Coordinates of N, CA and C in Angstrom, one line a residue:
X1 N 0.7 -1.5 0.1 CA 0.2 0.3 0.4 C 0.9 1.5 -0.2
X2 N 2.3 0.8 0.9 CA 2.7 2.2 0.7 C 3.0 2.8 -0.9
X3 N 3.8 1.8 -1.3 CA 4.5 2.1 -3.3 C 3.1 2.8 -3.6
X4 N 2.0 2.2 -3.1 CA 0.9 2.8 -3.7 C 1.0 4.3 -4.0
X5 N 0.9 4.1 -2.7 CA 0.9 6.2 -1.7 C 2.0 6.9 -2.6
X6 N 3.1 6.3 -2.5 CA 4.0 7.2 -3.3 C 4.1 7.5 -4.5
X7 N 3.1 6.8 -5.6 CA 3.1 6.0 -6.9 C 2.2 7.6 -7.0
X8 N 1.3 7.4 -6.5 CA -0.5 8.7 -6.3 C 0.5 10.2 -6.4
X9 N 1.2 10.1 -5.2 CA 2.2 11.5 -4.5 C 3.1 12.3 -5.8
X10 N 3.4 11.3 -6.4 CA 4.7 11.7 -7.1 C 4.1 11.7 -8.6
X11 N 3.1 11.0 -8.5 CA 2.7 10.9 -10.6 C 1.4 12.0 -10.4
X12 N 0.3 12.5 -9.4 CA -0.5 13.0 -10.3 C 0.2 14.7 -10.4
X13 N 1.0 14.8 -9.8 CA 1.8 16.3 -10.2 C 2.4 16.5 -11.1
X14 N 2.8 15.1 -11.8 CA 3.3 15.5 -13.1 C 2.7 15.2 -14.2
X15 N 2.2 14.7 -14.1 CA 0.0 14.5 -14.9 C -0.1 16.0 -15.6
X16 N 0.1 17.0 -14.7 CA -0.6 18.3 -14.7 C 0.7 18.3 -15.9
X17 N 1.1 18.0 -16.3 CA 2.5 18.7 -16.7 C 1.8 19.0 -18.2
X18 N 1.1 17.5 -18.4 CA 1.0 17.3 -19.9 C -0.3 18.1 -20.3
X19 N -0.7 18.9 -19.2 CA -1.6 19.7 -19.5 C -1.0 21.3 -19.9
X20 N 0.1 21.3 -19.6 CA 1.2 22.2 -20.4 C 2.3 22.2 -21.2
X21 N 3.0 21.1 -21.4 CA 3.6 21.1 -22.4 C 2.5 20.7 -23.3
X22 N 3.8 20.9 -24.8 CA 3.5 20.4 -26.1 C 4.2 19.5 -26.5
X23 N 3.8 18.9 -27.7 CA 4.9 17.7 -28.9 C 5.9 17.4 -28.0
X24 N 7.2 17.6 -28.4 CA 8.2 16.4 -27.8 C 8.4 16.6 -26.5
X25 N 7.7 17.3 -26.1 CA 8.4 17.4 -23.9 C 6.8 16.9 -23.6
X26 N 6.1 16.8 -23.9 CA 4.8 16.1 -23.7 C 4.9 15.0 -23.4
X27 N 5.3 14.2 -24.8 CA 5.3 12.5 -24.8 C 6.8 12.3 -23.9
X28 N 7.5 12.9 -23.9 CA 9.1 13.0 -22.4 C 8.1 12.5 -21.3
X29 N 6.8 13.4 -21.2 CA 6.4 13.5 -19.7 C 6.0 12.2 -19.3
X30 N 5.1 12.1 -20.5 CA 4.2 10.7 -20.7 C 5.2 9.4 -20.4
X31 N 6.3 9.5 -20.7 CA 7.1 7.9 -20.7 C 7.9 7.9 -19.2
X32 N 7.8 9.8 -18.7 CA 8.6 9.4 -17.3 C 7.1 8.6 -16.3
X33 N 5.9 9.2 -16.5 CA 4.9 8.5 -15.9 C 4.8 7.1 -16.2
X34 N 4.8 6.6 -17.3 CA 5.0 5.0 -18.0 C 6.0 4.6 -17.4
X35 N 7.6 5.1 -16.8 CA 8.2 4.3 -16.1 C 8.1 4.5 -14.7
X36 N 7.2 5.4 -13.8 CA 6.7 5.5 -12.5 C 5.6 4.5 -12.6
X37 N 4.5 4.2 -13.4 CA 3.8 2.5 -13.8 C 4.0 1.8 -13.3
X38 N 5.5 1.5 -14.9 CA 6.0 0.2 -14.3 C 6.7 0.0 -12.9
X39 N 7.1 1.1 -12.4 CA 8.3 0.7 -11.2 C 6.7 0.2 -9.6
X40 N 5.5 0.9 -10.4 CA 4.5 -0.2 -9.1 C 4.1 -1.1 -9.8
X41 N 3.7 -1.2 -10.7 CA 3.4 -2.6 -11.0 C 4.2 -3.9 -11.3
X42 N 5.9 -3.5 -10.7 CA 6.9 -4.2 -10.6 C 7.1 -5.0 -9.0
X43 N 6.8 -3.8 -8.8 CA 6.8 -4.1 -7.0 C 5.6 -4.8 -7.2
X44 N 4.7 -4.7 -7.1 CA 3.7 -5.6 -6.8 C 3.6 -7.0 -6.9
X45 N 4.3 -6.8 -8.8 CA 4.9 -8.2 -9.1 C 6.0 -9.1 -8.1
X46 N 6.9 -8.7 -8.3 CA 7.9 -8.8 -7.2 C 7.6 -9.1 -5.7
X47 N 6.8 -8.8 -5.3 CA 6.3 -9.0 -3.9 C 5.6 -10.0 -3.9
X48 N 5.1 -10.3 -4.9 CA 3.8 -12.0 -5.2 C 5.0 -12.9 -5.2
X49 N 5.8 -12.9 -6.1 CA 6.8 -13.9 -5.9 C 7.8 -14.2 -5.3
X50 N 8.2 -12.8 -4.0 CA 8.4 -13.0 -3.1 C 8.0 -14.0 -1.8
X51 N 7.0 -13.9 -2.2 CA 5.9 -14.4 -0.9 C 6.0 -16.0 -1.4
X52 N 6.0 -16.4 -2.8 CA 5.4 -17.3 -2.9 C 7.4 -18.5 -3.4
X53 N 8.3 -17.5 -3.1 CA 9.3 -18.1 -3.2 C 10.3 -18.5 -1.4
X54 N 10.3 -19.3 -1.4 CA 11.6 -19.9 -0.6 C 12.8 -19.4 -0.6
X55 N 13.5 -17.9 -0.5 CA 14.6 -17.6 -0.8 C 15.0 -16.4 -0.1
X56 N 16.3 -16.2 0.1 CA 16.2 -14.7 0.9 C 16.0 -13.3 0.2
X57 N 16.1 -12.4 1.1 CA 15.7 -11.3 0.4 C 16.5 -10.4 -0.3
X58 N 18.3 -11.2 -0.1 CA 19.2 -10.2 -0.6 C 19.5 -11.7 -1.9
X59 N 19.4 -12.8 -1.6 CA 19.3 -13.3 -3.1 C 18.1 -12.9 -4.0
X60 N 17.2 -12.9 -3.4 CA 15.8 -12.6 -4.5 C 15.8 -10.9 -5.1
X61 N 17.0 -10.0 -4.7 CA 16.9 -8.7 -5.2 C 17.5 -8.8 -6.1
X62 N 19.1 -9.7 -5.8 CA 20.4 -10.2 -6.9 C 19.9 -10.6 -7.9
X63 N 18.7 -11.4 -8.0 CA 18.7 -12.7 -9.0 C 17.4 -12.4 -10.1
X64 N 16.8 -12.0 -8.8 CA 15.2 -12.0 -9.6 C 14.3 -11.0 -9.7
X65 N 14.4 -9.8 -9.0 CA 14.5 -8.4 -8.9 C 14.7 -8.0 -10.7
X66 N 15.8 -8.3 -10.7 CA 16.5 -8.0 -12.2 C 15.6 -8.3 -13.1
X67 N 15.4 -9.7 -13.5 CA 14.4 -10.3 -14.8 C 13.2 -9.5 -15.2
X68 N 12.9 -9.4 -13.4 CA 11.7 -8.2 -13.7 C 11.1 -7.2 -14.3
X69 N 12.3 -6.8 -13.5 CA 12.4 -5.0 -13.3 C 12.8 -5.0 -15.2
X70 N 13.5 -5.6 -15.8 CA 14.2 -5.0 -16.6 C 13.2 -5.4 -18.1
X71 N 12.2 -6.9 -17.8 CA 11.3 -7.4 -19.0 C 10.1 -6.2 -19.1
X72 N 10.2 -5.7 -17.7 CA 8.9 -5.2 -18.2 C 9.3 -3.6 -18.3
X73 N 10.6 -3.2 -18.0 CA 10.7 -2.1 -18.5 C 11.0 -1.4 -19.9
X74 N 11.3 -3.2 -20.7 CA 11.4 -2.7 -21.7 C 10.1 -2.8 -23.0
X75 N 8.9 -3.4 -22.3 CA 7.8 -3.6 -22.6 C 7.0 -2.5 -23.5
X76 N 7.0 -1.3 -22.7 CA 6.7 0.2 -23.2 C 7.6 0.7 -24.6
X77 N 9.0 0.4 -24.6 CA 9.7 0.8 -25.0 C 9.7 0.2 -26.4
X78 N 9.6 -1.4 -26.7 CA 9.1 -2.0 -27.3 C 8.4 -1.8 -28.2
X79 N 7.2 -1.6 -27.4 CA 5.6 -1.4 -28.8 C 5.6 0.1 -29.0
X80 N 6.6 0.6 -28.5 CA 6.8 2.2 -28.9 C 7.8 2.3 -30.3
X81 N 8.7 1.1 -30.5 CA 9.4 1.1 -31.3 C 8.7 0.0 -32.4
X82 N 8.3 -0.3 -32.1 CA 7.2 -1.4 -33.2 C 6.2 -0.6 -33.8
X83 N 5.9 0.1 -33.3 CA 4.1 1.0 -33.5 C 4.1 2.1 -34.1
X84 N 5.5 3.0 -33.7 CA 5.5 4.1 -34.2 C 6.7 4.8 -34.7
X85 N 7.7 3.6 -35.1 CA 8.9 3.7 -35.7 C 9.5 5.1 -35.8
X86 N 9.6 5.4 -34.2 CA 10.3 6.1 -34.3 C 11.8 6.5 -34.9
X87 N 12.7 7.9 -34.5 CA 14.1 7.6 -35.1 C 14.8 7.4 -34.1
X88 N 15.9 7.4 -33.7 CA 17.3 6.9 -32.6 C 16.9 8.1 -31.4
X89 N 17.1 9.3 -32.0 CA 16.9 10.2 -31.1 C 15.8 10.1 -29.8
X90 N 14.4 10.0 -30.7 CA 13.7 9.6 -30.5 C 13.2 8.1 -29.1
X91 N 13.6 7.7 -29.7 CA 14.2 6.1 -29.0 C 15.1 5.9 -27.7
X92 N 16.3 7.3 -27.6 CA 16.6 6.8 -26.9 C 16.4 8.2 -25.3
X93 N 15.7 9.4 -25.8 CA 15.0 9.9 -25.3 C 13.8 9.1 -24.4
X94 N 13.2 8.6 -24.9 CA 11.8 7.7 -24.3 C 12.8 6.7 -23.2
X95 N 13.2 6.0 -24.1 CA 13.9 5.0 -23.2 C 14.4 5.9 -21.9
X96 N 15.2 6.9 -22.2 CA 16.0 7.2 -21.0 C 14.1 7.5 -19.6
X97 N 13.2 7.9 -20.4 CA 12.4 9.1 -19.7 C 11.9 7.8 -18.8
X98 N 11.6 6.4 -19.5 CA 10.6 5.2 -18.4 C 12.2 5.2 -17.4
X99 N 13.9 4.9 -17.5 CA 13.9 4.6 -16.5 C 14.1 5.8 -15.4
X100 N 14.2 6.8 -16.1 CA 14.3 7.8 -14.8 C 13.4 7.6 -13.6
X101 N 12.1 7.6 -14.7 CA 10.3 7.5 -14.1 C 10.9 6.6 -12.7
X102 N 11.3 5.0 -13.3 CA 11.4 4.0 -12.9 C 12.4 4.3 -10.9
X103 N 13.3 5.0 -11.6 CA 14.1 5.0 -10.3 C 13.5 5.7 -9.5
X104 N 13.0 6.9 -9.8 CA 12.2 7.9 -9.0 C 11.2 7.0 -8.1
X105 N 10.9 6.3 -8.5 CA 9.7 5.9 -7.2 C 10.4 4.8 -6.8
X106 N 11.0 4.1 -6.9 CA 12.1 2.6 -6.7 C 13.0 3.6 -5.3
X107 N 13.6 4.8 -5.7 CA 14.4 5.2 -4.8 C 13.4 5.6 -3.6
X108 N 12.8 6.4 -4.0 CA 11.6 6.7 -2.5 C 10.5 6.0 -1.9
X109 N 10.8 4.9 -2.2 CA 10.4 3.8 -1.9 C 11.5 2.9 -1.0
X110 N 12.2 2.8 -1.6 CA 13.6 2.4 -0.6 C 14.3 3.0 0.4
X111 N 14.1 4.4 0.4 CA 14.7 5.2 1.0 C 13.8 5.3 2.3
X112 N 12.3 5.2 2.3 CA 11.4 5.4 3.3 C 11.2 4.1 4.1
X113 N 11.3 2.9 3.0 CA 10.9 1.7 3.6 C 12.1 0.3 4.2
X114 N 13.6 1.5 4.2 CA 14.3 0.2 4.6 C 14.6 0.9 6.5
X115 N 14.6 -0.3 7.2 CA 14.5 0.2 8.8 C 15.6 0.3 8.9
X116 N 17.0 0.4 8.6 CA 18.0 1.1 8.8 C 18.2 2.5 8.3
X117 N 19.1 3.8 8.9 CA 19.2 5.0 8.4 C 20.0 5.2 7.4
X118 N 19.9 5.5 6.1 CA 21.4 5.7 5.1 C 22.1 7.4 5.6
X119 N 23.3 7.2 5.1 CA 24.1 8.1 5.7 C 23.7 9.0 3.8
X120 N 24.2 10.1 4.1 CA 23.9 11.5 2.8 C 24.6 10.6 1.9
X121 N 26.3 10.1 2.3 CA 26.9 9.5 0.5 C 25.6 8.5 0.1
X122 N 25.4 7.5 1.2 CA 24.7 6.7 0.8 C 23.6 6.8 0.2
X123 N 22.5 8.1 0.4 CA 21.3 8.1 -0.6 C 22.1 8.9 -1.4
X124 N 23.2 9.9 -2.1 CA 23.3 10.6 -2.9 C 23.6 9.4 -3.4
X125 N 24.7 8.4 -3.4 CA 24.9 7.6 -4.1 C 23.7 6.4 -5.2
X126 N 22.7 6.1 -4.1 CA 21.6 5.1 -4.6 C 20.6 6.1 -5.6
X127 N 20.6 7.7 -5.4 CA 19.6 8.6 -6.0 C 20.4 8.6 -7.4
X128 N 22.1 9.3 -7.5 CA 22.5 9.4 -9.1 C 22.7 7.6 -9.4
X129 N 23.3 7.0 -8.9 CA 23.4 6.0 -9.3 C 22.3 5.3 -10.3
X130 N 21.3 5.2 -9.0 CA 19.6 3.9 -9.6 C 18.9 5.6 -10.8
X131 N 18.8 6.5 -11.3 CA 18.4 7.0 -12.3 C 19.3 6.8 -13.3
X132 N 20.7 6.6 -12.8 CA 21.2 7.3 -14.3 C 21.3 5.0 -15.0
X133 N 21.2 4.3 -13.9 CA 21.3 2.8 -14.2 C 20.2 2.2 -14.7
X134 N 18.8 2.6 -14.2 CA 17.7 2.1 -14.9 C 17.3 3.1 -16.2
X135 N 17.9 4.1 -16.4 CA 18.1 4.9 -17.7 C 18.7 3.9 -18.8
X136 N 20.0 3.8 -18.2 CA 21.1 3.2 -19.2 C 20.5 1.8 -19.4
X137 N 20.1 1.2 -18.4 CA 19.7 0.4 -18.9 C 18.6 0.0 -19.8
X138 N 17.5 0.7 -19.9 CA 16.5 1.2 -20.6 C 16.6 1.4 -22.3
X139 N 17.7 2.4 -22.0 CA 18.4 2.9 -23.1 C 19.0 2.0 -24.2
X140 N 20.1 0.9 -23.5 CA 20.4 -0.2 -24.3 C 19.2 -1.2 -25.1
X141 N 18.5 -1.4 -24.0 CA 17.5 -2.2 -25.0 C 17.0 -1.8 -26.1
X142 N 16.8 -0.6 -25.7 CA 16.1 0.4 -27.0 C 17.0 0.7 -28.0
X143 N 18.0 0.9 -28.1 CA 18.9 0.9 -29.0 C 19.3 -0.4 -29.7
X144 N 19.3 -1.6 -28.8 CA 19.3 -2.8 -29.8 C 18.4 -3.2 -30.6
X145 N 16.9 -2.8 -29.9 CA 15.5 -3.1 -30.6 C 15.3 -2.2 -32.0
X146 N 15.8 -1.2 -32.1 CA 15.6 -0.5 -32.6 C 16.4 -1.1 -34.4
X147 N 17.8 -1.8 -34.0 CA 17.9 -2.5 -35.2 C 17.6 -3.6 -35.4
X148 N 17.1 -4.1 -34.1 CA 16.2 -5.6 -34.4 C 15.3 -5.5 -35.5
X149 N 14.8 -4.5 -35.0 CA 13.7 -4.1 -36.7 C 13.9 -4.1 -37.8
X150 N 15.0 -3.4 -37.8 CA 15.4 -3.6 -39.3 C 15.9 -4.4 -40.0
X151 N 16.3 -5.6 -39.3 CA 16.6 -7.0 -39.5 C 15.5 -7.8 -39.0
X152 N 14.5 -8.6 -38.6 CA 13.4 -9.3 -38.5 C 14.4 -10.6 -37.9
X153 N 15.3 -10.5 -39.0 CA 15.6 -12.0 -38.5 C 16.4 -12.3 -36.9
X154 N 16.8 -11.0 -36.6 CA 17.7 -10.9 -35.0 C 16.3 -10.5 -34.3
X155 N 15.0 -10.9 -34.9 CA 13.8 -10.5 -33.7 C 14.3 -11.5 -32.0
X156 N 14.3 -12.7 -32.1 CA 14.3 -13.6 -31.2 C 15.7 -13.3 -30.5
X157 N 16.9 -14.2 -31.0 CA 18.1 -13.8 -30.5 C 18.4 -12.4 -30.0
X158 N 18.2 -11.5 -31.0 CA 18.4 -9.6 -30.4 C 17.7 -9.2 -29.0
X159 N 16.4 -9.9 -29.4 CA 15.3 -9.3 -27.8 C 16.4 -10.1 -26.5
X160 N 16.2 -11.3 -26.6 CA 16.8 -12.0 -26.0 C 18.0 -11.8 -24.8
X161 N 19.5 -11.3 -26.4 CA 20.4 -10.4 -25.6 C 20.8 -8.8 -25.1
X162 N 19.4 -8.5 -25.7 CA 19.6 -7.1 -25.0 C 18.8 -6.8 -23.4
X163 N 17.8 -8.1 -22.9 CA 17.7 -8.3 -22.1 C 18.5 -8.6 -21.4
X164 N 19.4 -9.9 -21.7 CA 20.2 -10.8 -21.2 C 21.4 -9.8 -20.2
X165 N 21.8 -8.7 -21.4 CA 22.9 -7.6 -21.3 C 22.4 -6.9 -20.3
X166 N 21.2 -6.3 -19.9 CA 20.2 -5.3 -18.5 C 20.4 -6.0 -17.7
X167 N 20.0 -7.4 -17.9 CA 19.6 -8.5 -16.1 C 21.0 -8.5 -15.7
X168 N 21.9 -9.0 -16.5 CA 23.1 -9.1 -16.2 C 23.4 -7.6 -15.4
X169 N 23.6 -7.0 -16.0 CA 24.0 -5.6 -15.4 C 23.7 -5.1 -14.0
X170 N 22.3 -5.3 -14.5 CA 21.6 -4.8 -12.9 C 21.7 -5.9 -12.0
X171 N 22.1 -7.3 -12.3 CA 21.8 -7.9 -11.0 C 23.5 -8.1 -10.5
X172 N 24.6 -7.3 -10.9 CA 25.5 -7.0 -10.5 C 25.4 -6.0 -9.7
X173 N 24.8 -4.8 -10.1 CA 24.3 -3.5 -9.6 C 24.0 -3.7 -8.0
X174 N 23.4 -4.6 -8.0 CA 22.2 -5.1 -6.7 C 22.8 -5.6 -6.1
X175 N 23.9 -6.4 -6.5 CA 24.7 -7.7 -5.1 C 25.6 -6.2 -5.2
X176 N 26.1 -5.1 -5.3 CA 27.2 -4.5 -4.6 C 26.3 -3.2 -4.2
X177 N 25.3 -3.1 -4.4 CA 24.5 -2.4 -3.5 C 24.3 -2.5 -2.1
X178 N 24.2 -4.3 -1.8 CA 24.3 -4.7 -0.9 C 25.4 -4.4 0.2
X179 N 26.5 -4.3 -0.5 CA 27.6 -4.8 0.1 C 28.3 -3.0 0.9
X180 N 29.5 -3.1 1.5 CA 29.9 -2.2 1.6 C 30.5 -1.1 0.8
X181 N 30.5 -1.8 -0.5 CA 31.1 -1.0 -1.7 C 29.8 -0.8 -2.7
X182 N 28.9 -0.1 -2.3 CA 27.8 0.7 -2.8 C 28.5 1.8 -3.2
X183 N 29.1 2.5 -3.0 CA 29.6 3.6 -3.5 C 30.2 3.7 -5.1
X184 N 30.7 2.2 -5.2 CA 31.5 1.1 -6.9 C 29.9 0.7 -7.8
X185 N 29.0 1.3 -6.8 CA 27.9 1.4 -8.3 C 28.1 2.3 -9.3
X186 N 27.9 3.8 -8.7 CA 28.2 5.1 -8.6 C 28.7 4.8 -10.1
X187 N 30.0 4.2 -9.7 CA 31.7 5.1 -10.6 C 31.6 4.0 -11.8
X188 N 30.8 2.8 -11.5 CA 30.2 1.2 -12.8 C 29.3 2.5 -13.7
X189 N 28.4 2.8 -12.7 CA 27.2 3.4 -14.1 C 27.7 4.5 -14.7
X190 N 28.6 5.3 -14.0 CA 29.3 6.4 -14.9 C 30.0 5.9 -16.2
X191 N 30.7 5.0 -15.8 CA 31.6 4.8 -16.8 C 30.9 3.9 -17.9
X192 N 29.9 3.1 -17.4 CA 28.7 2.3 -18.6 C 28.3 3.3 -19.3
X193 N 27.7 4.1 -19.0 CA 27.3 5.5 -19.4 C 28.3 6.3 -20.3
X194 N 29.3 6.4 -20.0 CA 30.0 7.4 -20.2 C 30.3 6.6 -21.8
X195 N 30.4 5.2 -21.6 CA 30.9 4.6 -23.2 C 30.6 4.1 -23.7
X196 N 28.4 3.9 -23.1 CA 27.9 3.5 -24.4 C 27.4 4.7 -25.0
X197 N 27.3 6.0 -24.6 CA 27.3 7.5 -25.1 C 27.9 7.6 -25.9
X198 N 29.6 7.4 -25.7 CA 30.6 7.7 -27.2 C 30.1 6.5 -28.0
X199 N 30.2 5.0 -27.9 CA 29.7 4.3 -28.9 C 28.2 4.8 -29.8
X200 N 27.1 5.4 -29.0 CA 26.1 5.7 -30.0 C 26.5 6.6 -30.7
X201 N 27.3 7.7 -30.2 CA 27.4 9.2 -31.2 C 28.3 9.3 -32.1
X202 N 29.3 8.1 -32.0 CA 29.9 7.8 -33.1 C 29.7 6.9 -34.2
X203 N 28.4 5.7 -33.7 CA 27.5 5.2 -34.5 C 26.8 5.9 -35.4
X204 N 25.9 7.3 -34.6 CA 25.5 8.1 -35.2 C 26.4 8.5 -36.1
X205 N 27.2 9.0 -35.8 CA 28.0 9.9 -37.0 C 28.7 9.2 -38.2
X206 N 29.0 7.9 -38.0 CA 29.0 7.0 -38.9 C 27.9 6.8 -40.0
X207 N 26.3 7.0 -39.9 CA 25.5 6.8 -40.7 C 25.2 7.6 -40.7
X208 N 25.6 9.2 -40.5 CA 25.1 10.0 -41.3 C 26.0 10.7 -42.3
X209 N 27.6 10.3 -42.4 CA 28.6 10.0 -42.9 C 27.8 9.1 -44.1
X210 N 27.5 8.0 -43.9 CA 27.3 7.3 -44.9 C 25.8 7.5 -45.8
X211 N 25.3 8.3 -45.2 CA 23.6 8.6 -45.6 C 24.3 9.8 -46.7
X212 N 25.1 11.1 -46.3 CA 25.7 11.4 -47.1 C 26.4 11.3 -48.4
X213 N 26.9 10.5 -47.9 CA 27.6 9.9 -49.5 C 26.3 9.1 -50.5

């Protein structure tokens, strides 16, 4: 019930922006709300699975949660790509919005429901790395799906590969965050984000040059 209360408190004010923004800003805000809604849904599904499974909380967070979250985060961006056929810039923007929206609700729920008090450094690391990491993982899936759409032969293997990468990275992140080395999560996330961003920029530059020729 707490997660639903947090969801309503955060989402309703953001929904008001839909009546103010227009065009691209409105659609990006909509995907932020979709990310919040996805987190709510994942929280309910994960809670149900945890009650049904005979395992520790740490094992569940490190091994089951990443599978549930990455699959459900991928569904909205999957539908967006295959229905509306957007360009790469729009795909990355919407994927990032979903990931950040997801991270906002997850961070609020985590901070207010843990029994132990977090230090300021821990809270900043959680907020920064969580937002970047969820956005980064969704961008990986969105970026991969944009190429899979052009080559339908890779549909199954490509989709599974993109999700496997996101799930594996998410599992590593969750394992580290439950140790005293939680600050490493932020460093790893920043390094991954910079690396992938440079790869995407370079790839788009090559595509642009090829189109001009």
